[in-house]
Coordinates of N, CA, C and O in Angstrom, one line a residue:
X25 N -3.8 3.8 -34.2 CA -3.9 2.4 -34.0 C -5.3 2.0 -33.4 O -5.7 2.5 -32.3
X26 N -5.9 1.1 -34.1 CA -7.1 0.8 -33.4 C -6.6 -0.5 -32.1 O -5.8 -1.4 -31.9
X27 N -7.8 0.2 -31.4 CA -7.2 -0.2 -29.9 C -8.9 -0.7 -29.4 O -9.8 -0.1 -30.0
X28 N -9.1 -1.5 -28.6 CA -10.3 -2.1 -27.8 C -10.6 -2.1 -26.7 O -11.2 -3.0 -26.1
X29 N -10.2 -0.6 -26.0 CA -10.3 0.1 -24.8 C -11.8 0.3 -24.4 O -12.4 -0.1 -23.4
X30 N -12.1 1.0 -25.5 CA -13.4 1.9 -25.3 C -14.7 0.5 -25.1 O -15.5 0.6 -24.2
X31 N -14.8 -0.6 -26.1 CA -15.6 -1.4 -25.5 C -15.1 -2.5 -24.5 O -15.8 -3.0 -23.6
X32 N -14.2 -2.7 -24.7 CA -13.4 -3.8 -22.8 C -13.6 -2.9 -21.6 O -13.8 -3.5 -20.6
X33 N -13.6 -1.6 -21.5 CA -13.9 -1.3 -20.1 C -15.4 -1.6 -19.6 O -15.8 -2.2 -18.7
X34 N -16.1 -1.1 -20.5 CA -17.7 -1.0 -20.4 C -18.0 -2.7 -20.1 O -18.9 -3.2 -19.4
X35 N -17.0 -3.3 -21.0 CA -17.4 -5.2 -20.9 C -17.1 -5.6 -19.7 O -17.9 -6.3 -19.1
X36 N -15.9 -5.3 -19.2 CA -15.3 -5.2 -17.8 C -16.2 -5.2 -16.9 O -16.6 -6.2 -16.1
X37 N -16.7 -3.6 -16.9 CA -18.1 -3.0 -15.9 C -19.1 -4.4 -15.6 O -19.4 -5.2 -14.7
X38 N -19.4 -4.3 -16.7 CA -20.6 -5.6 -17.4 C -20.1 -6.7 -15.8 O -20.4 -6.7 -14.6
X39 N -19.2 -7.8 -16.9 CA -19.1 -9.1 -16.6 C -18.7 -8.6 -14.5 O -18.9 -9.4 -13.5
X40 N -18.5 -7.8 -14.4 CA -17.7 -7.6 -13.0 C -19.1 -7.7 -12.4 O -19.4 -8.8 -11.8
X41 N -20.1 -6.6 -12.5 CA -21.4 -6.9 -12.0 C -22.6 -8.3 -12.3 O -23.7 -8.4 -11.7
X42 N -22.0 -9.2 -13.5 CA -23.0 -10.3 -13.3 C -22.3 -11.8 -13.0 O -23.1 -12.7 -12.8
X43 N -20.9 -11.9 -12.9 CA -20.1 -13.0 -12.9 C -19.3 -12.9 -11.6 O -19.1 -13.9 -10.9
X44 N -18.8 -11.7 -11.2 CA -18.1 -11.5 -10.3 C -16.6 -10.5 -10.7 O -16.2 -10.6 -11.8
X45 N -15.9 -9.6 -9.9 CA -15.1 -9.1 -10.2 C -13.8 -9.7 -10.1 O -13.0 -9.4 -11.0
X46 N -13.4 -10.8 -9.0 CA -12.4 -11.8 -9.1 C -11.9 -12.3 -10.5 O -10.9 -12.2 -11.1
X47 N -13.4 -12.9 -10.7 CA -13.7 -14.1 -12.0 C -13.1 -13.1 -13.4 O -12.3 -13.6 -14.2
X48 N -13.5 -11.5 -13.5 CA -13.6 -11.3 -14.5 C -12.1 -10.8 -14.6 O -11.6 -10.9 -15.7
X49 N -11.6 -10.4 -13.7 CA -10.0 -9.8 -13.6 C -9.0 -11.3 -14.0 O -7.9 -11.3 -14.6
X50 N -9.4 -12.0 -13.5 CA -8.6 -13.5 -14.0 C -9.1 -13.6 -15.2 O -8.2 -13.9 -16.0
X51 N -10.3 -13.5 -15.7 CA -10.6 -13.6 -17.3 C -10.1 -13.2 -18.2 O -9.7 -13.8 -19.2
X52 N -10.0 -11.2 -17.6 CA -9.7 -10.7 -18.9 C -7.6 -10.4 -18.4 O -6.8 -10.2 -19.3
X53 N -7.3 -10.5 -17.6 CA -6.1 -10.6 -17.6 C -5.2 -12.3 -18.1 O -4.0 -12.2 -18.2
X54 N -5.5 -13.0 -18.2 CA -6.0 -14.6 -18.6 C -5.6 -14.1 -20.4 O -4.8 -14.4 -21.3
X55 N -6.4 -13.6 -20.3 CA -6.8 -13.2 -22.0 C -5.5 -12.2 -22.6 O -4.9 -12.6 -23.6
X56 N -5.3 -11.0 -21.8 CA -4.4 -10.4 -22.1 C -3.3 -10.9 -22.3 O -2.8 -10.9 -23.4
X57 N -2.6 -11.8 -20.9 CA -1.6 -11.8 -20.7 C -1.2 -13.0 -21.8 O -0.1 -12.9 -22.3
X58 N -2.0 -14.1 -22.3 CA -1.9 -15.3 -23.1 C -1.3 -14.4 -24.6 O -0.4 -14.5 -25.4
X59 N -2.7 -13.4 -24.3 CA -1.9 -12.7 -26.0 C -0.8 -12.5 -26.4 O -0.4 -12.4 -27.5
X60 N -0.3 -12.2 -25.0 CA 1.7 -11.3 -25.3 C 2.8 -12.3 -25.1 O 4.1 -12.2 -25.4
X61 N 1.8 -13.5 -24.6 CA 3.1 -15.0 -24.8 C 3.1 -15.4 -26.2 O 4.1 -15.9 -26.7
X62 N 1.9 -15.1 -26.8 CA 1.6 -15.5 -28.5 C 2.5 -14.3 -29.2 O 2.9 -14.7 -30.3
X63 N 2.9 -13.3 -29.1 CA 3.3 -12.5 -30.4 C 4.4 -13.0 -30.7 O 4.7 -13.0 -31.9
X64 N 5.6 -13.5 -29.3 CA 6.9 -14.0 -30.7 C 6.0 -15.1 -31.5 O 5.5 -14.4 -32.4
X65 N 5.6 -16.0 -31.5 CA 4.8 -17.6 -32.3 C 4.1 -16.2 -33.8 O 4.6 -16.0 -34.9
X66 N 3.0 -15.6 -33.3 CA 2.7 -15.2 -34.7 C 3.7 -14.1 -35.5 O 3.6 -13.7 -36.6
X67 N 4.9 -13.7 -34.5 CA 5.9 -12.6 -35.5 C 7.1 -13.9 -36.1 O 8.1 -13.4 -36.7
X68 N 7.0 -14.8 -36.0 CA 8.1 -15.8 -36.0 C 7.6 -17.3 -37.2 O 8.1 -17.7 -38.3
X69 N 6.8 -17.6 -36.6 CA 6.4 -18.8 -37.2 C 5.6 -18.8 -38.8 O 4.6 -18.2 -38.8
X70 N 5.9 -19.3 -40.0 CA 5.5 -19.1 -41.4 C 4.1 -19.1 -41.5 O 3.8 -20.1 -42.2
X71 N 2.9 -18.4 -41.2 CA 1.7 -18.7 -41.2 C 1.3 -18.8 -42.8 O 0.7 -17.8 -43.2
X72 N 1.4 -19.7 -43.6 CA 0.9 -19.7 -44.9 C 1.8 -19.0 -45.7 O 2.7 -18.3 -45.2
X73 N 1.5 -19.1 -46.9 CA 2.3 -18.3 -48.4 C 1.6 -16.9 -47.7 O 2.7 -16.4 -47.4
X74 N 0.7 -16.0 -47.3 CA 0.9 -15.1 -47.1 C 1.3 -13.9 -46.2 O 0.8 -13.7 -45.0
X75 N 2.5 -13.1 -47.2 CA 3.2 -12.7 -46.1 C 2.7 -11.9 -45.0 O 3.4 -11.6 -44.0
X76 N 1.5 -11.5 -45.0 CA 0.3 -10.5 -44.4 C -0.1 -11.3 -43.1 O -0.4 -10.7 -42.1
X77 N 0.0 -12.5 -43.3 CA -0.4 -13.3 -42.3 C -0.2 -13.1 -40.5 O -1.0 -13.0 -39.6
X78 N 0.9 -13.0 -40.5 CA 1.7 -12.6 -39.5 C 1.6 -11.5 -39.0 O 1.3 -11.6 -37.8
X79 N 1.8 -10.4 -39.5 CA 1.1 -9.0 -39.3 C -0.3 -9.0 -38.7 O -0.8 -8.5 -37.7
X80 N -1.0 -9.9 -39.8 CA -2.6 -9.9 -39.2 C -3.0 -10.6 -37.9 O -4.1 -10.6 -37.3
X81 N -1.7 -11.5 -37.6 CA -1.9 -12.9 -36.4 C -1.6 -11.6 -35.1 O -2.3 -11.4 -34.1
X82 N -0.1 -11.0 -35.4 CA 0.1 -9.9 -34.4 C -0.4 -8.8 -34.1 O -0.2 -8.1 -33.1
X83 N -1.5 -8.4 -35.3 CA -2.4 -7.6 -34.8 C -3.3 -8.0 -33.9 O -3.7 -7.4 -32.8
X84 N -3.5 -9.1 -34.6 CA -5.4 -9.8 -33.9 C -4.5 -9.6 -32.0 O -4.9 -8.9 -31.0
X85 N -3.3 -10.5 -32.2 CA -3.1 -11.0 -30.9 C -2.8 -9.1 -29.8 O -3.0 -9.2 -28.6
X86 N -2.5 -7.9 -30.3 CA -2.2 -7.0 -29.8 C -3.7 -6.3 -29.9 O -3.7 -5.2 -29.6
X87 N -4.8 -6.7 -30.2 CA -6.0 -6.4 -30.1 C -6.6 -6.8 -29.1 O -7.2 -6.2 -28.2
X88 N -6.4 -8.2 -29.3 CA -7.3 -9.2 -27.6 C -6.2 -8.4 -26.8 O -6.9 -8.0 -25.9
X89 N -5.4 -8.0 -26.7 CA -4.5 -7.9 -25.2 C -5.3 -6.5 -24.9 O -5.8 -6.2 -23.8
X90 N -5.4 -6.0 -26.1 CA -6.2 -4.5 -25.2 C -7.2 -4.5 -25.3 O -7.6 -3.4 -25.0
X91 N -8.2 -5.5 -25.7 CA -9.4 -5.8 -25.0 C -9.4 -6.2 -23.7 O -10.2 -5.7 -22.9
X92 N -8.6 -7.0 -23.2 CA -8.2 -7.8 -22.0 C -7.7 -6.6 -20.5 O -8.1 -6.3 -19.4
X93 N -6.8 -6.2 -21.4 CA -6.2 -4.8 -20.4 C -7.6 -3.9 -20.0 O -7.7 -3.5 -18.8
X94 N -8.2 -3.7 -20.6 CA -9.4 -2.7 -20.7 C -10.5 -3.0 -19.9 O -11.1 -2.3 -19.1
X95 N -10.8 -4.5 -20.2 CA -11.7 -5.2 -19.3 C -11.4 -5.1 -17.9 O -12.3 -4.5 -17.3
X96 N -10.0 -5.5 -17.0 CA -9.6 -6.1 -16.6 C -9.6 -4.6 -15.5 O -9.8 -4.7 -14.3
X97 N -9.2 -3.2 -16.1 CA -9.5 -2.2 -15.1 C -10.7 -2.0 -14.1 O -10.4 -2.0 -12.9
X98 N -11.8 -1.9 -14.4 CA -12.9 -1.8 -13.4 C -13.1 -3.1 -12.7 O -13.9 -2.9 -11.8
X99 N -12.7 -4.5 -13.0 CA -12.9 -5.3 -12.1 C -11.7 -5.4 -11.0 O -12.0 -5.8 -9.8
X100 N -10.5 -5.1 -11.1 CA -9.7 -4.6 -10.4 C -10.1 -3.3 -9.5 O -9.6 -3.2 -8.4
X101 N -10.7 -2.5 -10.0 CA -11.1 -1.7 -9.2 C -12.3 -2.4 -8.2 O -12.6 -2.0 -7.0
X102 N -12.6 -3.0 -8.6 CA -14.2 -3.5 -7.9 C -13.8 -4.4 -6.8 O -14.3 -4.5 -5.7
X103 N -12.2 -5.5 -7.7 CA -11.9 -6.3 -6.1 C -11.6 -5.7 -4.9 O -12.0 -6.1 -3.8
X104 N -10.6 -4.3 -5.0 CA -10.3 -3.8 -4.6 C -11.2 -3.1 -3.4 O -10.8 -2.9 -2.3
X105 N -12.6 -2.6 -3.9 CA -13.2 -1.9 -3.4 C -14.0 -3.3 -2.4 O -14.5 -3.1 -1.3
X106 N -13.9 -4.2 -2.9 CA -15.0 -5.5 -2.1 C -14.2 -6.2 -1.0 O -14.6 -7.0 -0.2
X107 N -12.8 -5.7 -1.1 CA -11.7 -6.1 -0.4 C -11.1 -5.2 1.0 O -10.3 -5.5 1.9
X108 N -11.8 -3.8 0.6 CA -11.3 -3.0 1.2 C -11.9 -3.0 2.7 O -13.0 -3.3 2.8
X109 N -11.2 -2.5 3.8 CA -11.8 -2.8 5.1 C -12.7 -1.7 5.3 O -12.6 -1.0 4.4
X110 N -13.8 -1.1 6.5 CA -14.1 -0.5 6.6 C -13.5 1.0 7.3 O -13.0 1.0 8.4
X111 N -13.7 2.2 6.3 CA -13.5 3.4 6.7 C -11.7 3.5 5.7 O -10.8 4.4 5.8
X112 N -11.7 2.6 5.2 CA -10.2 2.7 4.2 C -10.6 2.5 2.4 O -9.8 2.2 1.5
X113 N -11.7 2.6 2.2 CA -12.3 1.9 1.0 C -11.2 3.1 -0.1 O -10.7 2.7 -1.2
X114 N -11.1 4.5 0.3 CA -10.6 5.2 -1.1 C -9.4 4.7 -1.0 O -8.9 4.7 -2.1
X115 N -8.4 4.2 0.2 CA -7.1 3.8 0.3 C -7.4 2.7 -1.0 O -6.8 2.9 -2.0
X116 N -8.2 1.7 -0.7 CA -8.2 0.6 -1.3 C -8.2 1.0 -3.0 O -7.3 0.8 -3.8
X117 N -9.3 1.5 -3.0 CA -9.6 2.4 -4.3 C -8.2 2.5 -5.3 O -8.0 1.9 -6.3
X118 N -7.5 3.5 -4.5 CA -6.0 3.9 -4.9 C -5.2 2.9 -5.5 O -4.5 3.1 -6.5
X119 N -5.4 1.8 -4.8 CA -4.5 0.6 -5.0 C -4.4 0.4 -6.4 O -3.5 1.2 -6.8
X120 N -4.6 -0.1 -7.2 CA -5.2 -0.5 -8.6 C -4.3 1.0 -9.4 O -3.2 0.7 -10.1
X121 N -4.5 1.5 -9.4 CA -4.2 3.0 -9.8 C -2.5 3.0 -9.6 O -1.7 3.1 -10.6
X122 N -2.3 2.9 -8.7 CA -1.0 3.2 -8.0 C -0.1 1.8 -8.4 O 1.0 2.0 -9.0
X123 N -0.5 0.9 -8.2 CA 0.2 -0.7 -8.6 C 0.6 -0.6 -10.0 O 1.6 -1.0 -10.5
X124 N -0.7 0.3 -10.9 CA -0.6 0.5 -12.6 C 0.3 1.4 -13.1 O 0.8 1.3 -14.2
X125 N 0.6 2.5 -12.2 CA 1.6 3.4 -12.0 C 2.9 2.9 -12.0 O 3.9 3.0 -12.7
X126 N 2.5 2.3 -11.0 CA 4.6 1.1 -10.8 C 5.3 0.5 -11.9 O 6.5 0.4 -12.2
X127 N 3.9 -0.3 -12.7 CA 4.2 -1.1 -13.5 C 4.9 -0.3 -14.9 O 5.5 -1.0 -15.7
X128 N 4.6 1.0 -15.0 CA 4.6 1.4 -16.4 C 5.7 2.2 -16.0 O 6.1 2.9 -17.0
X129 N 6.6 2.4 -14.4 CA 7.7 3.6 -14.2 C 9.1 2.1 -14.5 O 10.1 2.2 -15.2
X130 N 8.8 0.9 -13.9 CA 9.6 -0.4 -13.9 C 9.3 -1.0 -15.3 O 9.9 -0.3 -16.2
X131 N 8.7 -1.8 -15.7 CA 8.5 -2.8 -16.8 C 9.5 -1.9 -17.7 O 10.7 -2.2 -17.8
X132 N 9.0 -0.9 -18.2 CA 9.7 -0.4 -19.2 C 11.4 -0.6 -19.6 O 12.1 -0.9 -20.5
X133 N 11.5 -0.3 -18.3 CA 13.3 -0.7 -18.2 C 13.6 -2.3 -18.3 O 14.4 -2.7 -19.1
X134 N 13.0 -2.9 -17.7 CA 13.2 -3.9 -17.7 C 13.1 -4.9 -19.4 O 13.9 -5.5 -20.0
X135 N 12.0 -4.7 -19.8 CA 11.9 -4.6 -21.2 C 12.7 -4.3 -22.0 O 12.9 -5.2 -22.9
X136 N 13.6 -2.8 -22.0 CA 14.2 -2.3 -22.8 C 15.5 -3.8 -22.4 O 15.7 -4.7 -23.3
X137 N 16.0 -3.9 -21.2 CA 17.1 -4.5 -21.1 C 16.8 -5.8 -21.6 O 17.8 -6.5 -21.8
X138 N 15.3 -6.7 -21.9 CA 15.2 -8.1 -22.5 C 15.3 -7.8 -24.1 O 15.9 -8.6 -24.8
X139 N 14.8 -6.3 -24.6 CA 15.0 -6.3 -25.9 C 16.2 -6.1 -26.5 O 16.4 -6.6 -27.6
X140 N 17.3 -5.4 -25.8 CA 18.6 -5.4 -26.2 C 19.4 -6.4 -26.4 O 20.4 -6.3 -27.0
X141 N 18.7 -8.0 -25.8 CA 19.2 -9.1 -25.4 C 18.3 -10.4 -26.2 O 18.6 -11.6 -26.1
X142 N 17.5 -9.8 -26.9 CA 16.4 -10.6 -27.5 C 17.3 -11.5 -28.6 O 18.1 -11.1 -29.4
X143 N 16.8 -12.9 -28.7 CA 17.3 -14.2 -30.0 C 16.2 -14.0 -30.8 O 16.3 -13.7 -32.0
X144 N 15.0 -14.0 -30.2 CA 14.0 -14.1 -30.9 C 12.8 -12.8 -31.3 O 12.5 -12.0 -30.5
X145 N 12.4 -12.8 -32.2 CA 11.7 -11.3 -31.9 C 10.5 -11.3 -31.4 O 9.9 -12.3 -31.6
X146 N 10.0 -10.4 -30.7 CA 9.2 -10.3 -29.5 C 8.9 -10.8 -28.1 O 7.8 -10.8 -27.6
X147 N 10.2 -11.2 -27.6 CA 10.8 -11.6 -26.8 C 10.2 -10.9 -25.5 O 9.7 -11.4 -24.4
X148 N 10.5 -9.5 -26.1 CA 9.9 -8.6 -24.3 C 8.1 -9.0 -24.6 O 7.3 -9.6 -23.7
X149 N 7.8 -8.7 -25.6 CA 6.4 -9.6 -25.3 C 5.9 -10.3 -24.0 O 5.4 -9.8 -23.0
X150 N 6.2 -11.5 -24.4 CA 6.4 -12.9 -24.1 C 6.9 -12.5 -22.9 O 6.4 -13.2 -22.0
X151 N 7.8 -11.6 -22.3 CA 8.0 -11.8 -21.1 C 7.4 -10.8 -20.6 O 7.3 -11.0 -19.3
X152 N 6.8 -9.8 -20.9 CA 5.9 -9.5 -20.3 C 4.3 -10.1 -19.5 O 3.8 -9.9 -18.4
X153 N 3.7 -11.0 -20.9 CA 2.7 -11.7 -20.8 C 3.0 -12.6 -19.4 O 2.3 -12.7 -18.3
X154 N 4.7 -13.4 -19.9 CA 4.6 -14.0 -18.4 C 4.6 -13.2 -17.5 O 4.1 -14.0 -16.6
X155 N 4.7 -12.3 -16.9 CA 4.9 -11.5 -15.4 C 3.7 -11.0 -15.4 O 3.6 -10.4 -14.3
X156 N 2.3 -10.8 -16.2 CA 1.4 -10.7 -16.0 C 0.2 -11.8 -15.6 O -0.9 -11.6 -15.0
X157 N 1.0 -13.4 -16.3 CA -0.5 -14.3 -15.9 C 0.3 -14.5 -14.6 O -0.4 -15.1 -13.8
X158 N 1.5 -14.1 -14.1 CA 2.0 -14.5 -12.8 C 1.2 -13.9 -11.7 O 0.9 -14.5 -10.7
X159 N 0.8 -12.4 -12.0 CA -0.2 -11.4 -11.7 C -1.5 -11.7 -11.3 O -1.9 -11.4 -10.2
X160 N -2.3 -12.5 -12.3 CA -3.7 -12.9 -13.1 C -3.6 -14.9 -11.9 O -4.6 -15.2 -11.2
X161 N -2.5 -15.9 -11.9 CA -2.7 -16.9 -11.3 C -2.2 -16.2 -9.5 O -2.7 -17.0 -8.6
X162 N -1.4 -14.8 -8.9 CA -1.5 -14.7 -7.7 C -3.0 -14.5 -7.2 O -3.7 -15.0 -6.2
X163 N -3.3 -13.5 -8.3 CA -4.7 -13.3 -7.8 C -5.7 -14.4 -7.8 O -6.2 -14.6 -6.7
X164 N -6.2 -15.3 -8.8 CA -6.4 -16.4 -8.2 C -6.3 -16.7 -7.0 O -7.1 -16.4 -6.1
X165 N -5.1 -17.7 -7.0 CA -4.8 -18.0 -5.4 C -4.8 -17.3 -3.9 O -5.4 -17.6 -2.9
X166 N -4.0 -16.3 -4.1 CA -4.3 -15.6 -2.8 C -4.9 -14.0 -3.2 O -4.2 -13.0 -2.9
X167 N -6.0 -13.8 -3.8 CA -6.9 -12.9 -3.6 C -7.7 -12.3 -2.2 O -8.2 -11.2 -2.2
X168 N -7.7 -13.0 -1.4 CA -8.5 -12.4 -0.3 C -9.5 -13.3 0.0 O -9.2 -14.4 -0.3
X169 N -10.7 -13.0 0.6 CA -11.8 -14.0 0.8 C -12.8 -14.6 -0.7 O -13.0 -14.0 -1.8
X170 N -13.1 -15.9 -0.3 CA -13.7 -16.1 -1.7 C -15.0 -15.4 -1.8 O -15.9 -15.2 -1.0
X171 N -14.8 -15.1 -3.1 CA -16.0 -13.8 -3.6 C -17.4 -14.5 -3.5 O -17.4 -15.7 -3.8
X172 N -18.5 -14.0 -3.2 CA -19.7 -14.0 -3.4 C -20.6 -13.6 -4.3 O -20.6 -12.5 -4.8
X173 N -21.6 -14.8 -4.6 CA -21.8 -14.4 -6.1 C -22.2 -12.9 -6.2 O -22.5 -12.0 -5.3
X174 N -22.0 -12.8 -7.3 CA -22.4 -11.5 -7.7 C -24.2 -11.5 -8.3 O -24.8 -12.1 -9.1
X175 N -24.6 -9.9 -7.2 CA -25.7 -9.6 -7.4 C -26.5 -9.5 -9.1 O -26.0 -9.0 -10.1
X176 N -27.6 -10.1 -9.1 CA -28.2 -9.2 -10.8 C -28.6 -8.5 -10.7 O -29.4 -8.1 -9.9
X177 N -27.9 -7.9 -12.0 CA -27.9 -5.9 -12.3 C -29.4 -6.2 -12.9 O -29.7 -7.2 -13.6
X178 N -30.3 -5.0 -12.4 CA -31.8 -5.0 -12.5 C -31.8 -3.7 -13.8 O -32.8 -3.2 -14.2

């Protein structure tokens, strides 16, 4: 499966060092999480006489998500580290790591039990997406101190 790992982290790195790492983790998680509200609408809704359409709409949209996902790692690591107090920075470090751990030992179940239960198809999608911009608007709001611009990479 082609996946958009390999250039979203490096984009990630990027935008974290010239925009800020706050800004970019709400960006690319923003992005992600939008995409997985969209796949029931493109696995569902008649996009044109062709039937390819759909396929190609739930591709596109399972592409931006892992561009999004990918980006969205190193600026998380970066809030984390800009967040961290002094003499605890690898604790902090950990954090991000360990939160991404949780998510993938929980969701799963939880998923399975919205898919069992699903009207519409791609339901666990969609509810995934939401528990992530839920993620993407905490951080927003209560992130920690407001970020400072970010330095230019020379």
């Amino acid at each position: 499966m082609l996946r958009f790992d390999h250039p979203g982290a490096p984009l990630g790195g990027l935008l974290s060092d010239r925009v800020g790492a706050r800004a970019t983790a709400v960006l690319a998680g923003g992005l992600s999480s939008a995409s997985l509200l969209l796949v029931p609408v493109a696995l569902a809704a008649p996009l044109g006489d062709d039937p390819l359409a759909n396929g190609l709409a739930f591709g596109g949209l399972i592409l931006l998500w892992s561009l999004g996902v990918a980006a969205q790692g190193p600026a998380l690591t970066a809030v984390a580290q800009e967040l961290a107090p002094a003499g605890a920075e690898a604790t902090a470090l950990a954090l991000p790591k360990a939160s991404g751990d949780a998510v993938f030992i929980v969701l799963p179940t939880l998923l399975g039990v919205v898919t069992d239960n699903e009207a519409v198809l791609g339901t666990e999608c969609a509810v995934a997406g939401a528990l992530s911009m839920l993620g993407v608007v905490s951080l927003q709001l209560l992130g920690g101190e407001p970020e400072v611009e970010a330095e230019e990479v020379k």
